[in-house]
PDB file of C-alpha atoms in Angstrom:
ATOM      1  CA  MET S 791      -3.479   9.245  46.756  1.00  0.00           C
ATOM      2  CA  ALA S 792      -2.789   6.283  44.027  1.00  0.00           C
ATOM      3  CA  GLY S 793      -5.939   7.737  42.070  1.00  0.00           C
ATOM      4  CA  ASP S 794      -4.407  10.905  41.736  1.00  0.00           C
ATOM      5  CA  LYS S 795      -0.876  10.077  40.563  1.00  0.00           C
ATOM      6  CA  LYS S 796      -2.751   8.254  37.560  1.00  0.00           C
ATOM      7  CA  GLU S 797      -4.595  10.449  36.800  1.00  0.00           C
ATOM      8  CA  LEU S 798      -1.756  13.215  36.931  1.00  0.00           C
ATOM      9  CA  ILE S 799       0.249  10.758  35.085  1.00  0.00           C
ATOM     10  CA  ARG S 800      -2.598  10.450  32.392  1.00  0.00           C
ATOM     11  CA  LEU S 801      -3.388  14.352  32.162  1.00  0.00           C
ATOM     12  CA  MET S 802       0.394  15.210  31.666  1.00  0.00           C
ATOM     13  CA  THR S 803       0.896  12.260  28.775  1.00  0.00           C
ATOM     14  CA  ASP S 804      -1.634  14.013  27.193  1.00  0.00           C
ATOM     15  CA  PHE S 805      -0.951  17.648  27.622  1.00  0.00           C
ATOM     16  CA  GLY S 806       2.514  16.806  26.618  1.00  0.00           C
ATOM     17  CA  THR S 807       1.324  16.661  23.194  1.00  0.00           C
ATOM     18  CA  LEU S 808      -0.096  19.894  22.654  1.00  0.00           C
ATOM     19  CA  GLY S 809       3.230  20.675  21.663  1.00  0.00           C
ATOM     20  CA  LEU S 810       4.387  18.751  19.334  1.00  0.00           C
ATOM     21  CA  THR S 811       1.040  18.175  17.418  1.00  0.00           C
ATOM     22  CA  MET S 812       0.609  22.216  17.104  1.00  0.00           C
ATOM     23  CA  ALA S 813       4.216  22.106  15.566  1.00  0.00           C
ATOM     24  CA  GLY S 814       2.895  18.782  13.587  1.00  0.00           C
ATOM     25  CA  SER S 815      -0.286  20.465  11.922  1.00  0.00           C
ATOM     26  CA  VAL S 816       1.294  23.112  10.964  1.00  0.00           C
ATOM     27  CA  PHE S 817       3.892  21.685   9.254  1.00  0.00           C
ATOM     28  CA  ILE S 818       1.483  19.239   7.272  1.00  0.00           C
ATOM     29  CA  GLY S 819      -0.100  22.128   6.542  1.00  0.00           C
ATOM     30  CA  LEU S 820       2.698  24.115   5.006  1.00  0.00           C
ATOM     31  CA  GLY S 821       3.648  20.383   3.518  1.00  0.00           C
ATOM     32  CA  PHE S 822       0.433  19.428   1.793  1.00  0.00           C
ATOM     33  CA  GLY S 823      -0.223  22.903   0.352  1.00  0.00           C
ATOM     34  CA  TYR S 824       3.675  22.947  -1.465  1.00  0.00           C
ATOM     35  CA  TYR S 825       2.778  19.724  -2.494  1.00  0.00           C
ATOM     36  CA  LEU S 826      -0.449  20.275  -4.160  1.00  0.00           C
ATOM     37  CA  ASP S 827       1.040  23.296  -5.724  1.00  0.00           C
ATOM     38  CA  HIS S 828       4.097  21.634  -7.151  1.00  0.00           C
ATOM     39  CA  LYS S 829       3.380  18.750  -7.498  1.00  0.00           C
ATOM     40  CA  ILE S 830      -0.571  18.778  -8.830  1.00  0.00           C
ATOM     41  CA  PHE S 831      -0.650  21.855 -10.824  1.00  0.00           C
ATOM     42  CA  ASP S 832       3.185  22.337 -11.074  1.00  0.00           C
ATOM     43  CA  GLY S 833       3.864  25.457 -10.396  1.00  0.00           C
ATOM     44  CA  ARG S 834       0.679  27.362 -11.712  1.00  0.00           C
ATOM     45  CA  THR S 835      -1.289  27.768  -8.604  1.00  0.00           C
ATOM     46  CA  SER S 836       2.601  28.741  -6.399  1.00  0.00           C
ATOM     47  CA  PRO S 837       2.320  30.271  -3.609  1.00  0.00           C
ATOM     48  CA  TRP S 838      -2.014  30.306  -2.349  1.00  0.00           C
ATOM     49  CA  PHE S 839      -2.191  26.767  -1.656  1.00  0.00           C
ATOM     50  CA  THR S 840       0.731  27.102   0.650  1.00  0.00           C
ATOM     51  CA  PHE S 841      -0.496  29.583   1.651  1.00  0.00           C
ATOM     52  CA  ILE S 842      -4.235  28.564   2.414  1.00  0.00           C
ATOM     53  CA  PHE S 843      -2.892  25.339   3.641  1.00  0.00           C
ATOM     54  CA  LEU S 844      -0.432  26.608   5.904  1.00  0.00           C
ATOM     55  CA  GLY S 845      -3.016  29.026   7.472  1.00  0.00           C
ATOM     56  CA  LEU S 846      -5.195  25.720   7.880  1.00  0.00           C
ATOM     57  CA  GLY S 847      -2.585  23.834   9.263  1.00  0.00           C
ATOM     58  CA  ILE S 848      -1.876  26.908  12.230  1.00  0.00           C
ATOM     59  CA  ILE S 849      -5.228  26.965  12.597  1.00  0.00           C
ATOM     60  CA  ALA S 850      -5.978  23.045  13.511  1.00  0.00           C
ATOM     61  CA  GLY S 851      -3.307  23.944  16.434  1.00  0.00           C
ATOM     62  CA  PHE S 852      -5.218  26.264  17.590  1.00  0.00           C
ATOM     63  CA  LYS S 853      -8.220  24.332  17.171  1.00  0.00           C
ATOM     64  CA  ASN S 854      -6.499  21.795  19.528  1.00  0.00           C
ATOM     65  CA  LEU S 855      -4.862  24.423  22.339  1.00  0.00           C
ATOM     66  CA  TYR S 856      -8.725  25.392  22.284  1.00  0.00           C
ATOM     67  CA  HIS S 857     -10.128  21.720  22.667  1.00  0.00           C
ATOM     68  CA  MET S 858      -7.528  21.488  25.497  1.00  0.00           C
ATOM     69  CA  ALA S 859      -8.283  24.451  27.508  1.00  0.00           C
ATOM     70  CA  LYS S 860     -12.154  23.841  26.713  1.00  0.00           C
ATOM     71  CA  ARG S 861     -12.030  20.075  28.405  1.00  0.00           C
ATOM     72  CA  LYS S 862     -14.211  19.520  31.587  1.00  0.00           C
ATOM     73  CA  ASP S 863     -13.303  15.818  32.965  1.00  0.00           C
ATOM     74  CA  PHE S 864     -10.056  17.223  35.643  1.00  0.00           C
TER      75      PHE S 864
ATOM     76  CA  MET Y 447      22.281   6.568  14.648  1.00  0.00           C
ATOM     77  CA  GLN Y 448      24.679   4.135  13.903  1.00  0.00           C
ATOM     78  CA  GLU Y 449      26.327   2.732  16.779  1.00  0.00           C
ATOM     79  CA  PRO Y 450      30.278   1.645  15.770  1.00  0.00           C
ATOM     80  CA  LEU Y 451      29.863  -2.279  16.779  1.00  0.00           C
ATOM     81  CA  LEU Y 452      27.165  -3.355  15.536  1.00  0.00           C
ATOM     82  CA  PHE Y 453      27.231  -7.138  16.891  1.00  0.00           C
ATOM     83  CA  ILE Y 454      24.578  -9.125  15.057  1.00  0.00           C
ATOM     84  CA  SER Y 455      25.524  -6.825  11.806  1.00  0.00           C
ATOM     85  CA  VAL Y 456      29.601  -7.827  12.431  1.00  0.00           C
ATOM     86  CA  ILE Y 457      28.063 -10.954  12.377  1.00  0.00           C
ATOM     87  CA  LEU Y 458      25.666 -10.840   9.480  1.00  0.00           C
ATOM     88  CA  ARG Y 459      28.487  -9.463   7.117  1.00  0.00           C
ATOM     89  CA  PHE Y 460      30.937 -12.392   8.152  1.00  0.00           C
ATOM     90  CA  PHE Y 461      28.669 -14.510   5.920  1.00  0.00           C
ATOM     91  CA  HIS Y 462      29.518 -12.588   3.239  1.00  0.00           C
ATOM     92  CA  LEU Y 463      25.312 -10.654   3.528  1.00  0.00           C
ATOM     93  CA  PRO Y 464      25.314  -7.132   2.383  1.00  0.00           C
ATOM     94  CA  VAL Y 465      24.400  -4.703   5.206  1.00  0.00           C
ATOM     95  CA  PRO Y 466      23.886  -1.230   4.382  1.00  0.00           C
ATOM     96  CA  GLU Y 467      26.651   0.962   5.804  1.00  0.00           C
ATOM     97  CA  GLY Y 468      23.975   3.901   6.201  1.00  0.00           C
ATOM     98  CA  MET Y 469      20.399   3.451   8.048  1.00  0.00           C
ATOM     99  CA  VAL Y 470      19.181   1.564   4.942  1.00  0.00           C
ATOM    100  CA  GLY Y 471      20.116  -0.305   1.963  1.00  0.00           C
ATOM    101  CA  HIS Y 472      19.045  -0.259  -1.796  1.00  0.00           C
ATOM    102  CA  THR Y 473      18.343  -4.070  -2.729  1.00  0.00           C
ATOM    103  CA  ILE Y 474      15.297  -6.053  -0.822  1.00  0.00           C
ATOM    104  CA  LEU Y 475      17.987  -8.127   0.846  1.00  0.00           C
ATOM    105  CA  ALA Y 476      20.559  -5.176   2.224  1.00  0.00           C
ATOM    106  CA  LYS Y 477      17.188  -3.890   3.744  1.00  0.00           C
ATOM    107  CA  LEU Y 478      16.106  -6.844   5.261  1.00  0.00           C
ATOM    108  CA  VAL Y 479      19.262  -7.298   7.339  1.00  0.00           C
ATOM    109  CA  SER Y 480      19.755  -3.312   8.219  1.00  0.00           C
ATOM    110  CA  PRO Y 481      20.646  -2.850  11.370  1.00  0.00           C
ATOM    111  CA  HIS Y 482      16.883  -1.668  12.594  1.00  0.00           C
ATOM    112  CA  MET Y 483      15.608  -4.872  10.741  1.00  0.00           C
ATOM    113  CA  THR Y 484      17.948  -7.249  12.125  1.00  0.00           C
ATOM    114  CA  TYR Y 485      17.286  -5.601  15.451  1.00  0.00           C
ATOM    115  CA  THR Y 486      13.974  -6.179  15.500  1.00  0.00           C
ATOM    116  CA  TRP Y 487      14.083  -9.922  15.075  1.00  0.00           C
ATOM    117  CA  PHE Y 488      16.560  -9.658  18.166  1.00  0.00           C
ATOM    118  CA  VAL Y 489      13.501  -8.510  19.943  1.00  0.00           C
ATOM    119  CA  MET Y 490      11.145 -10.684  18.681  1.00  0.00           C
ATOM    120  CA  ALA Y 491      13.487 -13.493  19.402  1.00  0.00           C
ATOM    121  CA  ILE Y 492      13.787 -12.464  23.453  1.00  0.00           C
ATOM    122  CA  LEU Y 493       9.803 -12.008  23.162  1.00  0.00           C
ATOM    123  CA  ILE Y 494       8.615 -15.402  21.987  1.00  0.00           C
ATOM    124  CA  ILE Y 495      11.805 -17.371  23.655  1.00  0.00           C
ATOM    125  CA  THR Y 496      11.911 -15.914  27.131  1.00  0.00           C
ATOM    126  CA  PRO Y 497       8.408 -16.452  27.671  1.00  0.00           C
ATOM    127  CA  LYS Y 498       8.963 -20.326  26.422  1.00  0.00           C
ATOM    128  CA  LEU Y 499      11.695 -20.762  28.894  1.00  0.00           C
ATOM    129  CA  THR Y 500      10.521 -18.856  32.345  1.00  0.00           C
ATOM    130  CA  LEU Y 501       6.991 -20.058  31.890  1.00  0.00           C
ATOM    131  CA  GLY Y 502       6.970 -23.987  31.326  1.00  0.00           C
ATOM    132  CA  LYS Y 503       2.593 -24.441  31.791  1.00  0.00           C
ATOM    133  CA  LEU Y 504       1.173 -22.407  34.426  1.00  0.00           C
ATOM    134  CA  GLU Y 505       0.158 -23.279  38.074  1.00  0.00           C
ATOM    135  CA  MET Y 506      -2.336 -22.082  40.671  1.00  0.00           C
ATOM    136  CA  VAL Y 507      -0.324 -20.849  43.115  1.00  0.00           C
ATOM    137  CA  PRO Y 508       1.887 -19.051  40.669  1.00  0.00           C
ATOM    138  CA  GLY Y 509       6.076 -19.605  41.340  1.00  0.00           C
ATOM    139  CA  ASN Y 510       9.023 -16.555  40.639  1.00  0.00           C
ATOM    140  CA  LYS Y 511       8.765 -16.952  37.141  1.00  0.00           C
ATOM    141  CA  GLN Y 512       4.812 -16.965  36.962  1.00  0.00           C
ATOM    142  CA  ASN Y 513       4.276 -14.116  39.188  1.00  0.00           C
ATOM    143  CA  PHE Y 514       6.774 -11.614  37.606  1.00  0.00           C
ATOM    144  CA  TRP Y 515       4.604 -12.598  34.279  1.00  0.00           C
ATOM    145  CA  GLU Y 516       1.275 -12.341  35.821  1.00  0.00           C
ATOM    146  CA  ALA Y 517       2.992  -8.842  37.337  1.00  0.00           C
ATOM    147  CA  CYS Y 518       3.841  -7.744  33.669  1.00  0.00           C
ATOM    148  CA  VAL Y 519       0.469  -9.102  32.252  1.00  0.00           C
ATOM    149  CA  GLY Y 520      -2.036  -7.862  35.415  1.00  0.00           C
ATOM    150  CA  GLY Y 521      -0.616  -4.598  35.856  1.00  0.00           C
ATOM    151  CA  LEU Y 522      -0.887  -3.488  32.257  1.00  0.00           C
ATOM    152  CA  GLU Y 523      -4.635  -4.992  32.110  1.00  0.00           C
ATOM    153  CA  ASP Y 524      -5.642  -2.851  35.003  1.00  0.00           C
ATOM    154  CA  PHE Y 525      -3.710   0.415  33.207  1.00  0.00           C
ATOM    155  CA  MET Y 526      -5.879   0.023  30.080  1.00  0.00           C
ATOM    156  CA  ALA Y 527      -9.176  -0.790  32.252  1.00  0.00           C
ATOM    157  CA  ASP Y 528      -8.406   2.157  34.503  1.00  0.00           C
ATOM    158  CA  ASN Y 529      -8.510   4.777  30.842  1.00  0.00           C
ATOM    159  CA  MET Y 530     -11.021   2.559  29.441  1.00  0.00           C
ATOM    160  CA  GLY Y 531     -12.256   0.360  31.056  1.00  0.00           C
ATOM    161  CA  PRO Y 532     -12.475  -3.224  32.016  1.00  0.00           C
ATOM    162  CA  LYS Y 533     -14.686  -4.590  28.727  1.00  0.00           C
ATOM    163  CA  ARG Y 534     -12.421  -2.784  26.049  1.00  0.00           C
ATOM    164  CA  ALA Y 535      -9.475  -3.203  27.451  1.00  0.00           C
ATOM    165  CA  ALA Y 536      -9.833  -6.683  27.694  1.00  0.00           C
ATOM    166  CA  MET Y 537     -10.871  -6.392  23.810  1.00  0.00           C
ATOM    167  CA  MET Y 538      -7.497  -4.171  22.869  1.00  0.00           C
ATOM    168  CA  PHE Y 539      -5.107  -5.528  25.498  1.00  0.00           C
ATOM    169  CA  PRO Y 540      -3.409  -8.512  23.064  1.00  0.00           C
ATOM    170  CA  MET Y 541      -2.459  -5.109  20.644  1.00  0.00           C
ATOM    171  CA  MET Y 542      -1.467  -3.158  23.671  1.00  0.00           C
ATOM    172  CA  ALA Y 543       0.213  -5.297  24.789  1.00  0.00           C
ATOM    173  CA  THR Y 544       2.500  -6.403  22.125  1.00  0.00           C
ATOM    174  CA  PHE Y 545       3.166  -2.530  21.408  1.00  0.00           C
ATOM    175  CA  THR Y 546       4.629  -1.920  25.376  1.00  0.00           C
ATOM    176  CA  PHE Y 547       6.892  -5.265  25.728  1.00  0.00           C
ATOM    177  CA  TYR Y 548       8.236  -4.831  21.696  1.00  0.00           C
ATOM    178  CA  ILE Y 549       8.452  -1.363  22.723  1.00  0.00           C
ATOM    179  CA  LEU Y 550      10.125  -1.889  26.565  1.00  0.00           C
ATOM    180  CA  VAL Y 551      12.492  -4.592  25.264  1.00  0.00           C
ATOM    181  CA  ALA Y 552      13.337  -2.379  22.256  1.00  0.00           C
ATOM    182  CA  ASN Y 553      14.196   0.877  23.966  1.00  0.00           C
ATOM    183  CA  LEU Y 554      16.358  -0.852  27.082  1.00  0.00           C
ATOM    184  CA  LEU Y 555      18.005  -2.879  23.952  1.00  0.00           C
ATOM    185  CA  GLY Y 556      20.209   0.292  22.936  1.00  0.00           C
ATOM    186  CA  LEU Y 557      21.467   1.062  26.391  1.00  0.00           C
ATOM    187  CA  ILE Y 558      23.800  -2.158  25.960  1.00  0.00           C
ATOM    188  CA  PRO Y 559      26.787  -1.843  24.153  1.00  0.00           C
ATOM    189  CA  GLY Y 560      26.701  -3.492  20.626  1.00  0.00           C
ATOM    190  CA  PHE Y 561      23.135  -3.130  20.651  1.00  0.00           C
ATOM    191  CA  MET Y 562      21.026  -0.282  18.823  1.00  0.00           C
ATOM    192  CA  SER Y 563      17.345   0.149  19.749  1.00  0.00           C
ATOM    193  CA  PRO Y 564      14.802  -0.568  16.738  1.00  0.00           C
ATOM    194  CA  THR Y 565      12.409   2.675  17.660  1.00  0.00           C
ATOM    195  CA  SER Y 566      15.705   4.885  17.462  1.00  0.00           C
ATOM    196  CA  ASN Y 567      14.582   4.523  13.652  1.00  0.00           C
ATOM    197  CA  LEU Y 568      11.521   6.715  12.251  1.00  0.00           C
ATOM    198  CA  ASN Y 569      10.374   3.733   9.528  1.00  0.00           C
ATOM    199  CA  ILE Y 570       9.657   1.562  12.726  1.00  0.00           C
ATOM    200  CA  THR Y 571       8.192   3.863  14.701  1.00  0.00           C
ATOM    201  CA  LEU Y 572       6.167   5.704  12.114  1.00  0.00           C
ATOM    202  CA  ALA Y 573       4.442   1.182  11.156  1.00  0.00           C
ATOM    203  CA  MET Y 574       3.533   1.117  15.157  1.00  0.00           C
ATOM    204  CA  THR Y 575       1.335   4.560  15.019  1.00  0.00           C
ATOM    205  CA  LEU Y 576       0.443   4.064  11.269  1.00  0.00           C
ATOM    206  CA  ILE Y 577      -1.655   0.815  12.926  1.00  0.00           C
ATOM    207  CA  VAL Y 578      -2.697   2.567  16.006  1.00  0.00           C
ATOM    208  CA  TRP Y 579      -3.689   5.601  13.868  1.00  0.00           C
ATOM    209  CA  PHE Y 580      -6.204   3.375  11.238  1.00  0.00           C
ATOM    210  CA  THR Y 581      -6.774   0.970  15.216  1.00  0.00           C
ATOM    211  CA  HIS Y 582      -8.381   4.164  16.781  1.00  0.00           C
ATOM    212  CA  HIS Y 583     -10.652   5.395  13.230  1.00  0.00           C
ATOM    213  CA  PHE Y 584     -11.764   1.754  12.645  1.00  0.00           C
ATOM    214  CA  LEU Y 585     -12.688   1.565  15.874  1.00  0.00           C
ATOM    215  CA  GLY Y 586     -14.345   4.510  15.653  1.00  0.00           C
ATOM    216  CA  LEU Y 587     -16.265   3.872  12.419  1.00  0.00           C
ATOM    217  CA  ARG Y 588     -17.167   0.343  13.937  1.00  0.00           C
ATOM    218  CA  TYR Y 589     -18.770   1.669  16.920  1.00  0.00           C
ATOM    219  CA  HIS Y 590     -20.597   4.987  15.696  1.00  0.00           C
ATOM    220  CA  GLY Y 591     -20.641   4.584  11.680  1.00  0.00           C
ATOM    221  CA  PHE Y 592     -21.670   7.667   9.973  1.00  0.00           C
ATOM    222  CA  LYS Y 593     -22.003   9.754  13.372  1.00  0.00           C
ATOM    223  CA  TYR Y 594     -18.099   9.253  13.782  1.00  0.00           C
ATOM    224  CA  ILE Y 595     -17.681  11.311  10.172  1.00  0.00           C
ATOM    225  CA  LYS Y 596     -20.306  13.882  10.986  1.00  0.00           C
ATOM    226  CA  HIS Y 597     -18.168  14.739  14.030  1.00  0.00           C
ATOM    227  CA  PHE Y 598     -15.267  15.658  11.732  1.00  0.00           C
ATOM    228  CA  LEU Y 599     -17.784  18.053   9.485  1.00  0.00           C
ATOM    229  CA  GLY Y 600     -18.016  20.662  12.395  1.00  0.00           C
ATOM    230  CA  PRO Y 601     -21.212  21.940  14.602  1.00  0.00           C
ATOM    231  CA  MET Y 602     -22.348  23.842  11.196  1.00  0.00           C
ATOM    232  CA  TRP Y 603     -23.433  22.199   7.513  1.00  0.00           C
ATOM    233  CA  TRP Y 604     -21.847  25.598   6.075  1.00  0.00           C
ATOM    234  CA  LEU Y 605     -18.591  25.106   8.726  1.00  0.00           C
ATOM    235  CA  THR Y 606     -18.145  21.858   6.564  1.00  0.00           C
ATOM    236  CA  PRO Y 607     -15.638  23.211   3.690  1.00  0.00           C
ATOM    237  CA  LEU Y 608     -13.361  24.620   6.520  1.00  0.00           C
ATOM    238  CA  MET Y 609     -13.711  22.198   9.196  1.00  0.00           C
ATOM    239  CA  PHE Y 610     -13.395  19.123   7.646  1.00  0.00           C
ATOM    240  CA  PRO Y 611      -9.629  20.048   6.015  1.00  0.00           C
ATOM    241  CA  ILE Y 612      -8.857  21.151   9.547  1.00  0.00           C
ATOM    242  CA  GLU Y 613      -9.813  18.165  11.330  1.00  0.00           C
ATOM    243  CA  VAL Y 614      -7.942  16.343   9.043  1.00  0.00           C
ATOM    244  CA  ILE Y 615      -4.860  18.176   9.627  1.00  0.00           C
ATOM    245  CA  SER Y 616      -5.042  17.690  13.682  1.00  0.00           C
ATOM    246  CA  ASN Y 617      -5.948  14.392  12.979  1.00  0.00           C
ATOM    247  CA  LEU Y 618      -2.346  13.551  10.933  1.00  0.00           C
ATOM    248  CA  ALA Y 619      -1.017  15.632  13.265  1.00  0.00           C
ATOM    249  CA  ARG Y 620      -1.356  12.693  15.923  1.00  0.00           C
ATOM    250  CA  ILE Y 621       1.123  10.509  13.591  1.00  0.00           C
ATOM    251  CA  LEU Y 622       3.644  12.840  13.149  1.00  0.00           C
ATOM    252  CA  SER Y 623       3.925  13.709  17.408  1.00  0.00           C
ATOM    253  CA  LEU Y 624       3.384  10.065  18.424  1.00  0.00           C
ATOM    254  CA  SER Y 625       5.725   8.939  15.898  1.00  0.00           C
ATOM    255  CA  ILE Y 626       8.581  11.653  15.971  1.00  0.00           C
ATOM    256  CA  ARG Y 627       8.098  11.258  19.648  1.00  0.00           C
ATOM    257  CA  LEU Y 628       9.005   7.818  20.302  1.00  0.00           C
ATOM    258  CA  PHE Y 629      11.919   8.539  17.487  1.00  0.00           C
ATOM    259  CA  GLY Y 630      13.375  11.664  18.741  1.00  0.00           C
ATOM    260  CA  ASN Y 631      13.572  10.288  22.215  1.00  0.00           C
ATOM    261  CA  MET Y 632      15.686   7.107  21.517  1.00  0.00           C
ATOM    262  CA  MET Y 633      17.758   8.496  18.493  1.00  0.00           C
ATOM    263  CA  ALA Y 634      18.638  10.894  20.919  1.00  0.00           C
ATOM    264  CA  HIS Y 635      19.509   9.575  23.901  1.00  0.00           C
ATOM    265  CA  GLU Y 636      21.886   6.993  21.460  1.00  0.00           C
ATOM    266  CA  ILE Y 637      23.654  10.042  19.496  1.00  0.00           C
ATOM    267  CA  LEU Y 638      24.352  11.681  23.379  1.00  0.00           C
ATOM    268  CA  ALA Y 639      25.807   8.740  24.833  1.00  0.00           C
ATOM    269  CA  ALA Y 640      28.044   7.960  21.965  1.00  0.00           C
ATOM    270  CA  ILE Y 641      29.403  10.899  21.479  1.00  0.00           C
ATOM    271  CA  LEU Y 642      29.971  11.315  25.466  1.00  0.00           C
ATOM    272  CA  PHE Y 643      31.913   7.803  24.830  1.00  0.00           C
ATOM    273  CA  MET Y 644      34.056   9.109  21.584  1.00  0.00           C
ATOM    274  CA  LEU Y 645      34.868  12.640  24.201  1.00  0.00           C
ATOM    275  CA  VAL Y 646      34.842  11.836  27.556  1.00  0.00           C
ATOM    276  CA  GLY Y 647      34.624   8.200  27.355  1.00  0.00           C
ATOM    277  CA  ALA Y 648      37.890   7.477  29.615  1.00  0.00           C
ATOM    278  CA  PHE Y 649      36.165   9.241  32.426  1.00  0.00           C
ATOM    279  CA  PHE Y 650      32.600   7.261  32.885  1.00  0.00           C
ATOM    280  CA  ALA Y 651      30.484  10.848  31.539  1.00  0.00           C
ATOM    281  CA  PRO Y 652      28.232   8.388  29.338  1.00  0.00           C
ATOM    282  CA  VAL Y 653      27.413   6.764  32.578  1.00  0.00           C
ATOM    283  CA  PRO Y 654      24.688   8.980  34.183  1.00  0.00           C
ATOM    284  CA  ILE Y 655      22.878   9.499  30.396  1.00  0.00           C
ATOM    285  CA  LEU Y 656      22.952   5.565  30.749  1.00  0.00           C
ATOM    286  CA  VAL Y 657      20.723   6.142  34.443  1.00  0.00           C
ATOM    287  CA  LEU Y 658      18.578   8.315  32.585  1.00  0.00           C
ATOM    288  CA  GLY Y 659      17.858   7.135  29.614  1.00  0.00           C
ATOM    289  CA  VAL Y 660      16.579   3.786  31.129  1.00  0.00           C
ATOM    290  CA  LEU Y 661      14.214   6.198  32.692  1.00  0.00           C
ATOM    291  CA  VAL Y 662      13.543   7.669  29.545  1.00  0.00           C
ATOM    292  CA  ALA Y 663      13.074   3.630  27.706  1.00  0.00           C
ATOM    293  CA  VAL Y 664      10.596   3.446  30.768  1.00  0.00           C
ATOM    294  CA  VAL Y 665       8.695   7.014  30.206  1.00  0.00           C
ATOM    295  CA  GLN Y 666       8.339   7.270  26.604  1.00  0.00           C
ATOM    296  CA  THR Y 667       7.116   3.661  25.749  1.00  0.00           C
ATOM    297  CA  MET Y 668       4.819   4.716  29.314  1.00  0.00           C
ATOM    298  CA  VAL Y 669       4.090   7.436  27.045  1.00  0.00           C
ATOM    299  CA  PHE Y 670       3.124   5.500  23.476  1.00  0.00           C
ATOM    300  CA  VAL Y 671       1.136   3.224  24.755  1.00  0.00           C
ATOM    301  CA  LEU Y 672      -1.283   5.183  27.156  1.00  0.00           C
ATOM    302  CA  LEU Y 673      -1.754   7.764  24.320  1.00  0.00           C
ATOM    303  CA  SER Y 674      -2.746   4.713  21.873  1.00  0.00           C
ATOM    304  CA  VAL Y 675      -5.091   3.835  24.538  1.00  0.00           C
ATOM    305  CA  ILE Y 676      -6.214   7.510  25.104  1.00  0.00           C
ATOM    306  CA  TYR Y 677      -7.108   7.718  20.975  1.00  0.00           C
ATOM    307  CA  CYS Y 678      -8.448   4.393  20.861  1.00  0.00           C
ATOM    308  CA  ALA Y 679     -10.612   5.224  24.226  1.00  0.00           C
ATOM    309  CA  GLY Y 680     -11.642   8.456  23.048  1.00  0.00           C
ATOM    310  CA  ALA Y 681     -13.134   7.143  19.140  1.00  0.00           C
ATOM    311  CA  MET Y 682     -14.770   4.372  20.832  1.00  0.00           C
ATOM    312  CA  GLU Y 683     -16.703   7.257  23.388  1.00  0.00           C
ATOM    313  CA  SER Y 684     -19.929   8.675  22.436  1.00  0.00           C
ATOM    314  CA  ALA Y 685     -18.871  11.383  20.060  1.00  0.00           C
ATOM    315  CA  HIS Y 686     -18.898  14.841  21.738  1.00  0.00           C
TER     316      HIS Y 686
END
């Protein structure tokens, strides 16, 4: 029983990060793309890096979900 | 969230120190006496002085005070050993125990009127998160060497240009989620308590929120430490 409870807490903590991590990776991708466009290349490449890195951020969020779904340790 | 009355800030203002009205000041001195810094030092003082007062010297048959600290430290070490094995838990213990006690005391401090939680400032939580983040990557590099970097490059070599940014972004998201969770929970709780106090303070409306605040403080401490332990354990395990 005690072991089950500990395992439950651990899994809840681990899976509780999913939402924030997914939203966070989208915004990190968007922010980095925007930074590249407007600070490094002075808006010459706008809006391409923003879109590319937004896409990469979304893929990273979903990859995280996929890895969590494929876990075999429970 | 600035509470209306922070007693350390009031005392410092009495000595004509430039305590900023907002969160952070402009000069170095104003930064040093801004509320989250002074309350961080207050938490450090609590954590240094209390064990000094309660623990004289260690005895074979523990008394009340020693029993309390043994339960705290022993419980924490068992909790870590469950997640990363006893040997690694002993190695990581000083850092994680520091985080645990600091965050717990800092969170609970915000419940007392006249005090604020240092953890309700993003600078504090971000600093702690960056320490955890660099530590777990350092441990990964130390235990696996080059193979640890290889595990960022994706399963096949021709996928590397795609996989590397994705892995880096999803790793950076850990910083964001770990720091913003603690900061957001503590700040939301302080704002909620302050607003309820202003609106319906005469009817003791903030009391249930303060009761929930104890729960939030303990749970967020546990979540932060457990996630740090899981990240470090994951970096030290054999790469999958």
